[in-house]
């Protein structure tokens, strides 16, 4: 990470945003302060932040349908319109699967700061951006448990298992039956790149995704994958030893319209001081610039002062 002095005048950063305090930068961004910042946010963030949001959940579904909730863990630095569009594509794909499912809600779960990705904005900012992005959705919610309620990075399998446990407590009525708990099925939403990574290995020879984790995520719950390019998602799933055993738990969505929108592309636009309108929700765009986060060169977010 560059020093405070080195980040005061990068190309593409609005000059009026550069009046910031060294302590704010240190507390917000330097790795040495990461644990302190997380502890501070867990103690002082608003009450109830660790409770699963349920205000947008649909609590009744038609007879013969399986209630399903879509969960997407991710960096969301920042959340883009494509992230939101993937939820819509996933819902359509699930509900077209033989009239079997009815989507009752969706969740975006920003990853913990300790994940260590260089381009991550601080967790509380990413959470606020996700909350802004889904503010006018009638079914997608932001969940803070993973990014603010944990003291360290949590493996995806544990995040998925926690969602499943919490959703099992939600009473849902199927048809004319009385509401019952334990009815909501969970599926994890991902893109084609993540689907490919399920069968990938690190240079050390270690699996990117341990087989036991994939067994839980896909075998016990389910996966809905939205393609972004021309990759044959079905072939990718069939070629994987673990995924191939659970093809009945995988739903694939092929959007009619393909787009190259991604968080990294948005960061590149910001680094060049170009407009990001219609790449992200307008409320997210306002959050990035007024004031709080300024995006500077080389794909890094720099915290200016606490906002959002």
mmCIF file of C-alpha atoms in Angstrom:
data_model
loop_
_atom_site.group_PDB
_atom_site.id
_atom_site.type_symbol
_atom_site.label_atom_id
_atom_site.label_comp_id
_atom_site.label_asym_id
_atom_site.label_seq_id
_atom_site.Cartn_x
_atom_site.Cartn_y
_atom_site.Cartn_z
ATOM 1 C CA UNK A 1 0.000 0.000 0.000
ATOM 2 C CA UNK A 2 1.353 3.408 -0.899
ATOM 3 C CA UNK A 3 2.015 6.013 1.754
ATOM 4 C CA UNK A 4 -0.421 8.839 2.444
ATOM 5 C CA UNK A 5 1.873 11.285 0.704
ATOM 6 C CA UNK A 6 2.097 9.144 -2.404
ATOM 7 C CA UNK A 7 -1.700 8.895 -2.733
ATOM 8 C CA UNK A 8 -2.489 12.601 -2.509
ATOM 9 C CA UNK A 9 -2.208 13.399 -6.194
ATOM 10 C CA UNK A 10 -2.776 10.387 -8.463
ATOM 11 C CA UNK A 11 -4.075 10.988 -11.941
ATOM 12 C CA UNK A 12 -7.861 10.782 -12.033
ATOM 13 C CA UNK A 13 -8.553 11.686 -8.383
ATOM 14 C CA UNK A 14 -10.619 14.882 -7.924
ATOM 15 C CA UNK A 15 -8.487 17.477 -6.178
ATOM 16 C CA UNK A 16 -11.319 18.636 -3.931
ATOM 17 C CA UNK A 17 -11.448 15.151 -2.418
ATOM 18 C CA UNK A 18 -7.821 15.145 -1.273
ATOM 19 C CA UNK A 19 -8.240 17.073 1.979
ATOM 20 C CA UNK A 20 -8.189 14.106 4.267
ATOM 21 C CA UNK A 21 -6.657 13.248 7.600
ATOM 22 C CA UNK A 22 -3.751 10.831 7.964
ATOM 23 C CA UNK A 23 -5.458 9.062 10.856
ATOM 24 C CA UNK A 24 -8.582 8.384 8.813
ATOM 25 C CA UNK A 25 -6.507 6.814 6.060
ATOM 26 C CA UNK A 26 -4.463 4.746 8.486
ATOM 27 C CA UNK A 27 -7.493 3.565 10.425
ATOM 28 C CA UNK A 28 -9.476 2.845 7.289
ATOM 29 C CA UNK A 29 -6.944 1.251 4.994
ATOM 30 C CA UNK A 30 -3.597 0.178 6.446
ATOM 31 C CA UNK A 31 -3.398 -3.570 7.178
ATOM 32 C CA UNK A 32 -2.017 -2.899 10.657
ATOM 33 C CA UNK A 33 -5.338 -1.335 11.618
ATOM 34 C CA UNK A 34 -7.616 -3.908 9.947
ATOM 35 C CA UNK A 35 -8.384 -5.863 13.118
ATOM 36 C CA UNK A 36 -8.990 -2.657 15.103
ATOM 37 C CA UNK A 37 -11.325 -1.322 12.436
ATOM 38 C CA UNK A 38 -13.315 -4.572 12.307
ATOM 39 C CA UNK A 39 -13.658 -4.686 16.093
ATOM 40 C CA UNK A 40 -14.797 -1.059 16.120
ATOM 41 C CA UNK A 41 -17.409 -1.709 13.439
ATOM 42 C CA UNK A 42 -18.742 -4.821 15.182
ATOM 43 C CA UNK A 43 -19.170 -2.958 18.482
ATOM 44 C CA UNK A 44 -20.534 0.334 17.226
ATOM 45 C CA UNK A 45 -22.447 -0.617 14.087
ATOM 46 C CA UNK A 46 -26.197 -0.387 14.347
ATOM 47 C CA UNK A 47 -28.005 -2.877 16.570
ATOM 48 C CA UNK A 48 -29.291 -5.988 14.857
ATOM 49 C CA UNK A 49 -26.736 -5.846 12.058
ATOM 50 C CA UNK A 50 -25.914 -9.553 12.503
ATOM 51 C CA UNK A 51 -29.511 -10.695 12.138
ATOM 52 C CA UNK A 52 -30.521 -12.075 8.760
ATOM 53 C CA UNK A 53 -32.666 -9.465 6.957
ATOM 54 C CA UNK A 54 -36.118 -10.797 6.168
ATOM 55 C CA UNK A 55 -38.241 -7.753 5.304
ATOM 56 C CA UNK A 56 -38.346 -8.620 1.582
ATOM 57 C CA UNK A 57 -38.840 -12.375 1.911
ATOM 58 C CA UNK A 58 -41.938 -13.812 0.301
ATOM 59 C CA UNK A 59 -43.619 -15.927 2.975
ATOM 60 C CA UNK A 60 -46.155 -17.729 0.782
ATOM 61 C CA UNK A 61 -45.637 -19.646 -2.445
ATOM 62 C CA UNK A 62 -48.045 -21.489 -4.772
ATOM 63 C CA UNK A 63 -48.932 -25.111 -4.160
ATOM 64 C CA UNK A 64 -46.345 -27.538 -5.499
ATOM 65 C CA UNK A 65 -43.502 -25.016 -5.535
ATOM 66 C CA UNK A 66 -40.273 -25.266 -3.512
ATOM 67 C CA UNK A 67 -39.376 -21.958 -1.796
ATOM 68 C CA UNK A 68 -35.795 -21.042 -2.688
ATOM 69 C CA UNK A 69 -33.508 -18.170 -1.658
ATOM 70 C CA UNK A 70 -30.579 -17.033 -3.803
ATOM 71 C CA UNK A 71 -27.329 -16.126 -2.008
ATOM 72 C CA UNK A 72 -24.355 -14.433 -3.655
ATOM 73 C CA UNK A 73 -21.142 -14.055 -1.644
ATOM 74 C CA UNK A 74 -18.666 -11.702 -3.305
ATOM 75 C CA UNK A 75 -16.313 -8.747 -3.092
ATOM 76 C CA UNK A 76 -18.779 -6.150 -4.472
ATOM 77 C CA UNK A 77 -16.074 -3.510 -4.701
ATOM 78 C CA UNK A 78 -18.174 -1.903 -6.033
ATOM 79 C CA UNK A 79 -21.493 -3.682 -6.740
ATOM 80 C CA UNK A 80 -22.470 -3.221 -10.384
ATOM 81 C CA UNK A 81 -25.669 -3.377 -12.374
ATOM 82 C CA UNK A 82 -24.509 -6.743 -13.718
ATOM 83 C CA UNK A 83 -24.520 -8.160 -10.177
ATOM 84 C CA UNK A 84 -28.164 -7.140 -9.895
ATOM 85 C CA UNK A 85 -28.950 -8.413 -13.382
ATOM 86 C CA UNK A 86 -27.448 -11.812 -12.482
ATOM 87 C CA UNK A 87 -30.006 -12.129 -9.684
ATOM 88 C CA UNK A 88 -32.836 -11.514 -12.146
ATOM 89 C CA UNK A 89 -31.408 -14.027 -14.628
ATOM 90 C CA UNK A 90 -30.978 -16.568 -11.818
ATOM 91 C CA UNK A 91 -34.543 -16.118 -10.599
ATOM 92 C CA UNK A 92 -35.941 -16.563 -14.106
ATOM 93 C CA UNK A 93 -33.851 -19.681 -14.673
ATOM 94 C CA UNK A 94 -34.911 -21.261 -11.383
ATOM 95 C CA UNK A 95 -38.599 -20.538 -11.856
ATOM 96 C CA UNK A 96 -38.498 -21.896 -15.420
ATOM 97 C CA UNK A 97 -37.097 -25.229 -14.191
ATOM 98 C CA UNK A 98 -40.225 -27.292 -14.704
ATOM 99 C CA UNK A 99 -42.311 -25.019 -12.494
ATOM 100 C CA UNK A 100 -40.481 -26.534 -9.546
ATOM 101 C CA UNK A 101 -39.148 -23.505 -7.679
ATOM 102 C CA UNK A 102 -40.443 -20.168 -6.426
ATOM 103 C CA UNK A 103 -37.801 -17.643 -5.417
ATOM 104 C CA UNK A 104 -38.688 -16.027 -2.097
ATOM 105 C CA UNK A 105 -35.698 -13.707 -1.719
ATOM 106 C CA UNK A 106 -32.093 -12.943 -2.562
ATOM 107 C CA UNK A 107 -29.013 -11.917 -0.589
ATOM 108 C CA UNK A 108 -25.740 -10.187 -1.427
ATOM 109 C CA UNK A 109 -23.021 -10.954 1.120
ATOM 110 C CA UNK A 110 -19.858 -8.782 0.899
ATOM 111 C CA UNK A 111 -16.658 -10.570 1.859
ATOM 112 C CA UNK A 112 -14.630 -9.700 4.979
ATOM 113 C CA UNK A 113 -11.714 -7.258 4.696
ATOM 114 C CA UNK A 114 -9.367 -10.046 5.787
ATOM 115 C CA UNK A 115 -9.943 -11.754 2.429
ATOM 116 C CA UNK A 116 -6.987 -9.593 1.476
ATOM 117 C CA UNK A 117 -7.860 -8.606 -2.074
ATOM 118 C CA UNK A 118 -5.972 -5.401 -2.889
ATOM 119 C CA UNK A 119 -8.920 -3.663 -4.550
ATOM 120 C CA UNK A 120 -11.343 -4.138 -1.642
ATOM 121 C CA UNK A 121 -12.899 -0.989 -0.249
ATOM 122 C CA UNK A 122 -13.393 -1.169 3.559
ATOM 123 C CA UNK A 123 -16.184 -3.549 4.496
ATOM 124 C CA UNK A 124 -18.565 -0.933 5.890
ATOM 125 C CA UNK A 125 -18.323 1.024 2.635
ATOM 126 C CA UNK A 126 -18.943 -2.047 0.491
ATOM 127 C CA UNK A 127 -21.910 -2.990 2.654
ATOM 128 C CA UNK A 128 -23.334 0.507 2.321
ATOM 129 C CA UNK A 129 -22.891 0.389 -1.460
ATOM 130 C CA UNK A 130 -24.664 -2.984 -1.627
ATOM 131 C CA UNK A 131 -27.494 -1.632 0.542
ATOM 132 C CA UNK A 132 -27.792 1.313 -1.847
ATOM 133 C CA UNK A 133 -27.742 -0.966 -4.894
ATOM 134 C CA UNK A 134 -30.636 -3.116 -3.627
ATOM 135 C CA UNK A 135 -32.625 -0.286 -2.030
ATOM 136 C CA UNK A 136 -35.259 -0.274 -4.757
ATOM 137 C CA UNK A 137 -35.369 -4.045 -5.288
ATOM 138 C CA UNK A 138 -38.442 -5.746 -3.878
ATOM 139 C CA UNK A 139 -36.639 -9.033 -3.199
ATOM 140 C CA UNK A 140 -32.825 -8.634 -3.006
ATOM 141 C CA UNK A 141 -31.251 -7.753 0.364
ATOM 142 C CA UNK A 142 -27.791 -6.953 1.743
ATOM 143 C CA UNK A 143 -26.458 -9.135 4.554
ATOM 144 C CA UNK A 144 -23.676 -7.903 6.849
ATOM 145 C CA UNK A 145 -22.842 -11.036 8.841
ATOM 146 C CA UNK A 146 -19.862 -12.080 6.721
ATOM 147 C CA UNK A 147 -18.214 -8.663 6.400
ATOM 148 C CA UNK A 148 -18.914 -7.010 9.766
ATOM 149 C CA UNK A 149 -19.916 -9.653 12.292
ATOM 150 C CA UNK A 150 -16.925 -11.935 11.950
ATOM 151 C CA UNK A 151 -13.444 -11.303 13.317
ATOM 152 C CA UNK A 152 -11.775 -12.866 10.291
ATOM 153 C CA UNK A 153 -12.391 -14.089 6.767
ATOM 154 C CA UNK A 154 -14.963 -16.892 6.636
ATOM 155 C CA UNK A 155 -14.796 -19.643 3.988
ATOM 156 C CA UNK A 156 -17.688 -19.556 1.553
ATOM 157 C CA UNK A 157 -18.954 -22.941 2.688
ATOM 158 C CA UNK A 158 -19.455 -21.571 6.213
ATOM 159 C CA UNK A 159 -21.215 -18.483 4.860
ATOM 160 C CA UNK A 160 -23.583 -20.663 2.831
ATOM 161 C CA UNK A 161 -24.206 -22.961 5.804
ATOM 162 C CA UNK A 162 -25.045 -19.998 8.032
ATOM 163 C CA UNK A 163 -27.572 -18.699 5.487
ATOM 164 C CA UNK A 164 -29.144 -22.132 5.277
ATOM 165 C CA UNK A 165 -29.402 -22.372 9.064
ATOM 166 C CA UNK A 166 -31.004 -18.926 9.363
ATOM 167 C CA UNK A 167 -33.409 -19.502 6.485
ATOM 168 C CA UNK A 168 -34.514 -22.775 8.059
ATOM 169 C CA UNK A 169 -36.025 -20.703 10.874
ATOM 170 C CA UNK A 170 -38.245 -18.710 8.497
ATOM 171 C CA UNK A 171 -41.850 -19.993 8.334
ATOM 172 C CA UNK A 172 -43.187 -20.151 4.775
ATOM 173 C CA UNK A 173 -46.635 -21.259 3.655
ATOM 174 C CA UNK A 174 -46.900 -23.514 0.604
ATOM 175 C CA UNK A 175 -50.295 -23.230 -1.028
ATOM 176 C CA UNK A 176 -53.079 -23.217 1.560
ATOM 177 C CA UNK A 177 -50.978 -24.966 4.197
ATOM 178 C CA UNK A 178 -50.003 -23.298 7.447
ATOM 179 C CA UNK A 179 -46.538 -21.628 7.503
ATOM 180 C CA UNK A 180 -43.780 -24.031 8.482
ATOM 181 C CA UNK A 181 -40.057 -23.629 9.159
ATOM 182 C CA UNK A 182 -37.446 -25.603 7.278
ATOM 183 C CA UNK A 183 -39.092 -25.150 3.894
ATOM 184 C CA UNK A 184 -36.701 -22.662 2.255
ATOM 185 C CA UNK A 185 -33.995 -24.183 0.067
ATOM 186 C CA UNK A 186 -30.798 -22.225 -0.540
ATOM 187 C CA UNK A 187 -28.873 -21.927 -3.794
ATOM 188 C CA UNK A 188 -25.614 -20.075 -4.262
ATOM 189 C CA UNK A 189 -25.387 -17.692 -7.210
ATOM 190 C CA UNK A 190 -22.151 -17.488 -9.178
ATOM 191 C CA UNK A 191 -20.729 -16.594 -12.555
ATOM 192 C CA UNK A 192 -19.076 -18.897 -15.052
ATOM 193 C CA UNK A 193 -15.619 -18.022 -13.760
ATOM 194 C CA UNK A 194 -16.489 -19.369 -10.306
ATOM 195 C CA UNK A 195 -18.001 -22.520 -11.840
ATOM 196 C CA UNK A 196 -14.692 -23.125 -13.629
ATOM 197 C CA UNK A 197 -12.759 -22.519 -10.427
ATOM 198 C CA UNK A 198 -14.551 -25.419 -8.712
ATOM 199 C CA UNK A 199 -12.358 -27.731 -10.809
ATOM 200 C CA UNK A 200 -9.166 -25.648 -10.596
ATOM 201 C CA UNK A 201 -5.956 -26.240 -8.674
ATOM 202 C CA UNK A 202 -3.405 -23.812 -7.258
ATOM 203 C CA UNK A 203 0.265 -23.867 -8.389
ATOM 204 C CA UNK A 204 0.973 -25.811 -5.201
ATOM 205 C CA UNK A 205 -1.364 -28.548 -6.390
ATOM 206 C CA UNK A 206 -3.960 -27.722 -3.725
ATOM 207 C CA UNK A 207 -7.576 -27.488 -4.848
ATOM 208 C CA UNK A 208 -8.979 -23.956 -5.078
ATOM 209 C CA UNK A 209 -12.236 -25.334 -3.657
ATOM 210 C CA UNK A 210 -11.854 -28.351 -1.360
ATOM 211 C CA UNK A 211 -14.081 -31.194 -2.543
ATOM 212 C CA UNK A 212 -15.784 -31.329 0.862
ATOM 213 C CA UNK A 213 -16.776 -27.660 0.506
ATOM 214 C CA UNK A 214 -18.222 -28.249 -2.962
ATOM 215 C CA UNK A 215 -20.153 -31.245 -1.631
ATOM 216 C CA UNK A 216 -21.816 -28.998 0.950
ATOM 217 C CA UNK A 217 -22.427 -25.977 -1.291
ATOM 218 C CA UNK A 218 -23.711 -27.904 -4.307
ATOM 219 C CA UNK A 219 -24.642 -31.336 -3.007
ATOM 220 C CA UNK A 220 -26.480 -30.264 0.143
ATOM 221 C CA UNK A 221 -27.834 -26.973 -1.175
ATOM 222 C CA UNK A 222 -27.580 -26.018 -4.827
ATOM 223 C CA UNK A 223 -25.983 -23.742 -7.403
ATOM 224 C CA UNK A 224 -27.352 -21.359 -9.996
ATOM 225 C CA UNK A 225 -24.723 -20.152 -12.452
ATOM 226 C CA UNK A 226 -25.167 -17.214 -14.810
ATOM 227 C CA UNK A 227 -22.826 -17.209 -17.799
ATOM 228 C CA UNK A 228 -21.084 -14.025 -18.891
ATOM 229 C CA UNK A 229 -19.441 -15.214 -22.089
ATOM 230 C CA UNK A 230 -19.494 -18.030 -24.612
ATOM 231 C CA UNK A 231 -18.198 -20.740 -22.275
ATOM 232 C CA UNK A 232 -20.142 -24.005 -22.257
ATOM 233 C CA UNK A 233 -21.243 -24.078 -18.622
ATOM 234 C CA UNK A 234 -22.828 -27.503 -18.987
ATOM 235 C CA UNK A 235 -19.572 -29.005 -20.241
ATOM 236 C CA UNK A 236 -17.648 -27.363 -17.400
ATOM 237 C CA UNK A 237 -19.997 -28.877 -14.839
ATOM 238 C CA UNK A 238 -19.914 -32.342 -16.456
ATOM 239 C CA UNK A 239 -16.105 -32.379 -16.618
ATOM 240 C CA UNK A 240 -15.805 -31.777 -12.876
ATOM 241 C CA UNK A 241 -15.695 -34.931 -10.761
ATOM 242 C CA UNK A 242 -17.525 -33.310 -7.859
ATOM 243 C CA UNK A 243 -19.971 -31.170 -9.837
ATOM 244 C CA UNK A 244 -20.733 -34.064 -12.173
ATOM 245 C CA UNK A 245 -22.275 -35.976 -9.273
ATOM 246 C CA UNK A 246 -24.734 -33.182 -8.584
ATOM 247 C CA UNK A 247 -25.892 -31.989 -11.985
ATOM 248 C CA UNK A 248 -29.459 -32.163 -10.729
ATOM 249 C CA UNK A 249 -28.591 -29.490 -8.136
ATOM 250 C CA UNK A 250 -27.111 -27.073 -10.701
ATOM 251 C CA UNK A 251 -29.219 -24.629 -12.708
ATOM 252 C CA UNK A 252 -27.515 -22.837 -15.591
ATOM 253 C CA UNK A 253 -28.665 -19.497 -16.980
ATOM 254 C CA UNK A 254 -27.568 -18.160 -20.349
ATOM 255 C CA UNK A 255 -28.459 -14.444 -20.643
ATOM 256 C CA UNK A 256 -29.737 -13.205 -23.976
ATOM 257 C CA UNK A 257 -27.632 -10.068 -23.583
ATOM 258 C CA UNK A 258 -23.948 -10.385 -22.695
ATOM 259 C CA UNK A 259 -22.058 -7.518 -21.096
ATOM 260 C CA UNK A 260 -18.509 -6.889 -19.970
ATOM 261 C CA UNK A 261 -19.525 -4.897 -16.894
ATOM 262 C CA UNK A 262 -17.520 -5.883 -13.833
ATOM 263 C CA UNK A 263 -16.220 -4.298 -10.643
ATOM 264 C CA UNK A 264 -12.702 -4.183 -12.085
ATOM 265 C CA UNK A 265 -13.962 -2.359 -15.189
ATOM 266 C CA UNK A 266 -15.757 0.177 -12.987
ATOM 267 C CA UNK A 267 -12.536 0.722 -11.021
ATOM 268 C CA UNK A 268 -10.667 1.295 -14.290
ATOM 269 C CA UNK A 269 -13.210 3.904 -15.361
ATOM 270 C CA UNK A 270 -12.882 5.633 -12.009
ATOM 271 C CA UNK A 271 -9.094 5.565 -12.188
ATOM 272 C CA UNK A 272 -9.348 7.366 -15.537
ATOM 273 C CA UNK A 273 -11.843 9.871 -14.121
ATOM 274 C CA UNK A 274 -14.522 8.682 -16.557
ATOM 275 C CA UNK A 275 -18.260 8.414 -16.033
ATOM 276 C CA UNK A 276 -19.554 5.203 -14.451
ATOM 277 C CA UNK A 277 -23.214 6.032 -14.892
ATOM 278 C CA UNK A 278 -25.313 3.038 -16.000
ATOM 279 C CA UNK A 279 -22.504 0.699 -14.911
ATOM 280 C CA UNK A 280 -23.556 0.946 -11.270
ATOM 281 C CA UNK A 281 -26.744 2.031 -9.515
ATOM 282 C CA UNK A 282 -26.940 5.844 -9.272
ATOM 283 C CA UNK A 283 -26.995 5.595 -5.473
ATOM 284 C CA UNK A 284 -23.758 3.602 -5.567
ATOM 285 C CA UNK A 285 -22.184 6.182 -7.862
ATOM 286 C CA UNK A 286 -23.122 8.986 -5.490
ATOM 287 C CA UNK A 287 -21.705 7.006 -2.602
ATOM 288 C CA UNK A 288 -18.372 6.626 -4.368
ATOM 289 C CA UNK A 289 -17.939 10.337 -4.882
ATOM 290 C CA UNK A 290 -19.801 12.258 -2.173
ATOM 291 C CA UNK A 291 -17.659 11.997 -0.046
ATOM 292 C CA UNK A 292 -16.103 8.855 1.372
ATOM 293 C CA UNK A 293 -14.317 6.875 -1.290
ATOM 294 C CA UNK A 294 -12.182 8.170 -4.055
ATOM 295 C CA UNK A 295 -10.899 5.789 -6.666
ATOM 296 C CA UNK A 296 -7.326 6.368 -7.674
ATOM 297 C CA UNK A 297 -4.788 4.763 -9.955
ATOM 298 C CA UNK A 298 -3.985 1.059 -10.338
ATOM 299 C CA UNK A 299 -7.341 -0.254 -9.196
ATOM 300 C CA UNK A 300 -7.210 0.727 -5.520
ATOM 301 C CA UNK A 301 -9.854 2.392 -3.423
ATOM 302 C CA UNK A 302 -8.582 5.056 -1.025
ATOM 303 C CA UNK A 303 -10.699 6.070 1.918
ATOM 304 C CA UNK A 304 -11.062 9.802 2.264
ATOM 305 C CA UNK A 305 -13.431 10.208 5.189
ATOM 306 C CA UNK A 306 -16.181 8.208 6.808
ATOM 307 C CA UNK A 307 -19.494 8.381 4.991
ATOM 308 C CA UNK A 308 -22.402 6.388 3.611
#
